[in-house]
Amino acid sequence: MGKPSILSAFKAVKFLFQKPVTLRYPFEQKEPAPRYRGFHLNDWDKCTGCGNCADICPNEAITMVEAPEVEPKPGEKNERPQLDYGRCCFCGLCVDICPPGSLRLSRDYFHIHFDTNTFVFLPKDEAKDEETFLPPEEYSILQASLTHRRKDYEGFSSHPDFTLFEPERVPMPQVSPEERRLSFVEQVLGYSREEARREAARCLECKLCEDACPAHLKISDYIRAIYEDRPDEALRKIFEDNPIPAICGRICMRHCETACSLSIRGEPLAIRWLKRYTSDSIVDYREALELQPAPTTGKTVAVVGAGPSGLSVAHFLALKGHKAVVYDALPGGGGMMRIGPPAYRLPVESIDKDVAYTASLGVEFRFNTKVGTDVLFEDLLNDYDAVYLGIGTTSSRSTRVKNAEKCHLALDFLQRNKIGRPVEVGKHIIVIGGGNVAMDVAREALRLQHIQRPGQETKTMTVSLEDWDEMPATEDEIEEAKEEGVEFNPAWGPKEVVLDDSGEVKGLACKKVKSVFDEAGRFSPSFYEDQVMLLEGDMIIEAIGQGPDFSFIPDAMMENVEFTERRKVKVDEDGRTTLPKVFAGGDIVNVNLDAVTAIADAKVAAEGIDRLLSSES
Amino acid sequence: MIPGSQPTDTDSERELELYFGPQHLGMVGNFSITLKVRGDRIVEATANPGYLHRGFEKLMEYRTWMQNFPLVCRVNVVEPDSMEMIYAMGVEKLAGLEVPERAQYIRSIYLELARVGSHLFGLWAYSNMLGFDTPAQWAMYHRDLVLDLFEELTGGRVYHIYLWPGGVRRDFPEGFKDRIVETLHSIGGCVPDYDSTFFNNRLFHQRAHGIAKISQERAKALGATGQVLRATGMRYDIRKVEPYAAYDQVDWEVPTREEGDAYSRIWVIRDEMIESVHMIFKLLDAMPGGEVYNRVPNPFKWEIPPGETYVRCESSRGELGLYMVSDGGDKPYRVHFRTPSYPHGLTILEELLKGASIADVGNTMISLYIVAPEIDR
């Protein structure tokens, strides 16, 4: 360092002749950086109204407000975030938590106004608000405000590697395809305590799932209880709306997971497996639940069918103090659940766990009792104060092509394998159908081939009218069936069952499908009659759908049963049919044809029955 | 005193109470010193903080671990980045989080840029206070160039909210390395100008030499760190003593001076700025590729195991510490910061002002490099 001099400072004089560095605003402007954190942008088409932005905001600057122009639907609320720029600190936490990535920040940052109310703003983006977002030629910095902004001026936006939510699911331990196809061992092994807590920790508690669930389970509450390691509290929350968690924890159709906000840019929360974890981790429901039925009312209700809706209605009625008696033709509870889902997905022990708890509340079960033959429907109407029909769809449909009587029917096949003597299967099996039941049948058939014909060259194929993209079975089912070795023939329709000289099944003649649905979207398959093929096989199973069996209702009474346009039993908002004191729910009422919708119907009907019975006394 | 009359003994001996700040031209920030003066000499000085108290430590007990990020940086307005660093370090230590190697380098580069920006701001404050308006304007302009870099990297100019637990919030943008080098070269090119107008200016020497002098022993006894301590000849820097981020990955020096007065403190700041720029160049060269962020748990359900921790880093002003307790919940149970301005702005300032002239109050205070919001938090 030189000797301090008083004259050295005069060297700065040279700066007098340099261009000033100051910008002459507003004539000269500085372009904000591409990541600039300015005012918000929100893509209303992507936004689900989940409200995570409002929850994370440290300044409570974001409020979710109703957006009347948005139609609420499963997975989307009609709410959108509203910003208060008097509070916002532009930290961008809202951007990094946003599950769909719809909320971004722009590079605009100017708003000057005398009215503080204008600082409260509902952000949209140029796609929805052309008045605010202007092209450069119409934009003027002198008018810049929250309602006068630049188009295509994106700033800080969400990045999949830096989100605050965890997009990946804790993997569910499963038996490998090679191993599981050799037996009926349960495929899914279930989460451990630590895995369940880790998975539950992913939940953002936006409750989109609860709106989407037909039975409106308090999902975020029980997920939080699992996270807090209180499975008994989780079970109590589940039981408020769903009395068969061991069943639903395995086979639920997961409307919730489709709606889960994490599913938009990642994997949905494993809500079903967490429910399964809850029911499995509690040995005795009674100790955990401590549910006390109301004092008995002396009223009695006959429940026809011990499936999900029958079990649920009996459970809810028992809690209200009514005596429920459940009739079912099968030797145990569960209805279609007992015979339909193969043991590798839903073991009988899990069903019995749920049924036993319902029985412990005072519900009486009369198994092996078929209404219409062992007990008459008219007698039920006379003997009970109300009757609930939860009969489901129990008769398999047939393709009715030539020689179709030589085929096996899906439900008989599944029932015998699960609770009877397993069917002797052929070497080459053809399953007709592309739905979940067809997948169950094909995967069971494949297992039976491995068990009954070890070491032999065997084959299981499916034939479905629908092509890959429109196949009704869930993606998981199709994927797992493929892993196990099931072969698929999509977009082929059955023409006739071909027999050999001795009258045994030789194969299935198929024709190429032109389209499955007509222009109005109705099921009306059309074919290329000239494109045919023969699938060779010695056993054919039809799994193309099931229908209800109302034969137990006397014809005179049946005339009074009204149906909807979609051939469903018509019920009012109390679940009441057009027959006096007869209520109904489940597959004969709803079009979803799944367990959780049946439970939802049962909840409605239980309230309706309770109202009817209370008004009588 | 009546104009025109002769001073009497009693007049000159009389003690007056004088308020320096919070509204005063020589005062930077909302801070006040109550002075007892006799004539031109200060008999006693009482630092009077509290004008900027925002209750951050208490507020943090009511916000989740993640929500505290936009808050913690506001403790030190001039250099928010080391506040982010200390909080991230605390959370990482309590929660047992790992930080990717590249993120460690980015952190160091980011913190050194912040140091340069903060020192330029300090240089503005000091030279401006002494009346050196020209270098003050340059320093402000050069600080703005550093803020441009921050804007490009983080999206914010002053509050960057960039350094998360688990790493950093975004990777470098395309070509950002080159722009760091370019900007630092253009600032570094002006060092001769700064030297000739300010550091080697006789007026600065006259004005600062021997002012607010503290011995190494007293500095240590009163809890001084940073430039205040280093200007007394002690080579003490947390980046060397207890290296964090990537500070142990490259070679660099800790600049010191021996005199312990205002003049040497400002020279330490100058040398440190230059050392930081060199360090950034070395870090940029050595920086590896790879991930920059290990995802933290869902912020709505993030609970940190019970425990307490003390972590420290070298902010641009000295040792910055954080004591934090978790009771196993989703929010901190207790947060307390050890900010360097606290001892510098209270105990040391009071001691150094004793016997000083009124004209040197601002000089003393700013040479101690105090930032008032750090004292009130």
XYZ file of N, CA and C in Angstrom, chain A residues 164 201-203 224 227, chain B residues 63-67 69 87-88 90-97 164-166 293-305 326 328-332:
132
model
N -41.598 -29.137 -3.265
C -41.601 -29.364 -1.820
C -42.373 -30.626 -1.457
N -46.620 -39.671 5.365
C -46.010 -38.339 5.480
C -46.070 -37.573 4.168
N -46.341 -38.247 3.056
C -46.402 -37.532 1.769
C -47.693 -36.738 1.621
N -48.714 -37.076 2.415
C -50.036 -36.467 2.218
C -49.989 -34.966 2.491
N -53.253 -38.798 8.558
C -52.481 -38.094 9.588
C -52.305 -38.975 10.828
N -49.662 -41.360 10.153
C -48.379 -40.661 10.232
C -47.963 -40.459 11.693
N -43.992 -20.875 13.232
C -43.977 -21.221 11.814
C -43.275 -22.555 11.638
N -43.699 -23.296 10.609
C -43.100 -24.610 10.392
C -41.654 -24.439 9.946
N -40.938 -25.538 9.961
C -39.516 -25.504 9.632
C -39.283 -24.824 8.288
N -40.161 -25.101 7.341
C -39.958 -24.556 5.996
C -40.432 -23.103 5.920
N -41.515 -22.806 6.604
C -42.062 -21.449 6.548
C -41.122 -20.418 7.163
N -38.092 -20.004 6.435
C -37.065 -19.538 5.516
C -37.230 -18.112 5.036
N -29.479 -21.092 9.426
C -30.730 -21.797 9.732
C -30.750 -23.159 9.033
N -30.305 -23.175 7.771
C -30.254 -24.459 7.054
C -29.311 -25.421 7.765
N -28.580 -25.482 10.927
C -29.228 -25.920 12.164
C -30.253 -27.005 11.899
N -31.113 -26.767 10.883
C -32.154 -27.746 10.555
C -31.513 -29.049 10.087
N -30.481 -28.915 9.257
C -29.827 -30.120 8.744
C -29.201 -30.932 9.864
N -28.628 -30.231 10.829
C -27.977 -30.942 11.926
C -29.018 -31.640 12.807
N -30.117 -30.943 13.091
C -31.149 -31.546 13.938
C -31.824 -32.717 13.232
N -32.081 -32.544 11.922
C -32.832 -33.565 11.195
C -31.926 -34.616 10.576
N -30.610 -34.404 10.641
C -29.691 -35.376 10.060
C -29.750 -35.431 8.548
N -29.829 -34.277 7.895
C -29.914 -34.256 6.434
C -28.528 -34.153 5.815
N -31.759 -23.743 0.976
C -32.704 -24.578 1.724
C -31.943 -25.593 2.558
N -32.635 -26.225 3.510
C -32.037 -27.433 4.078
C -32.025 -28.496 2.988
N -30.972 -29.253 2.931
C -30.862 -30.288 1.896
C -30.157 -29.809 0.650
N -29.746 -30.735 -4.586
C -30.804 -30.678 -3.585
C -31.249 -32.086 -3.212
N -31.191 -32.418 -1.941
C -31.803 -33.650 -1.446
C -33.159 -33.259 -0.870
N -34.202 -33.822 -1.444
C -35.547 -33.386 -1.078
C -35.819 -33.542 0.416
N -36.399 -32.525 1.002
C -36.780 -32.596 2.417
C -38.192 -33.165 2.494
N -38.595 -33.662 3.673
C -39.948 -34.228 3.781
C -41.027 -33.174 3.523
N -42.223 -33.667 3.283
C -43.416 -32.833 3.107
C -43.469 -31.738 4.181
N -43.450 -30.467 3.786
C -43.362 -29.396 4.786
C -44.550 -29.358 5.752
N -45.679 -29.919 5.354
C -46.840 -29.904 6.248
C -46.721 -30.964 7.338
N -45.865 -31.959 7.114
C -45.784 -33.054 8.093
C -44.347 -33.269 8.539
N -43.510 -32.249 8.369
C -42.101 -32.442 8.683
C -41.884 -32.204 10.171
N -41.614 -33.285 10.863
C -41.312 -33.173 12.286
C -39.855 -33.571 12.492
N -39.156 -32.783 13.279
C -37.737 -33.031 13.480
C -37.544 -33.626 14.864
N -36.755 -34.692 14.963
C -36.589 -35.365 16.256
C -36.143 -34.391 17.349
N -35.492 -28.459 19.125
C -36.704 -29.075 18.587
C -37.282 -29.957 19.675
N -39.481 -32.157 18.825
C -40.060 -33.252 18.036
C -41.241 -32.801 17.216
N -41.524 -31.524 17.210
C -42.706 -31.031 16.507
C -42.392 -30.517 15.120
N -43.398 -29.898 14.508
C -43.229 -29.409 13.145
C -42.737 -27.964 13.125
N -42.466 -27.420 14.311
C -41.938 -26.058 14.404
C -40.775 -26.066 15.396
N -39.884 -25.088 15.302
C -38.828 -25.030 16.319
C -39.440 -24.719 17.686
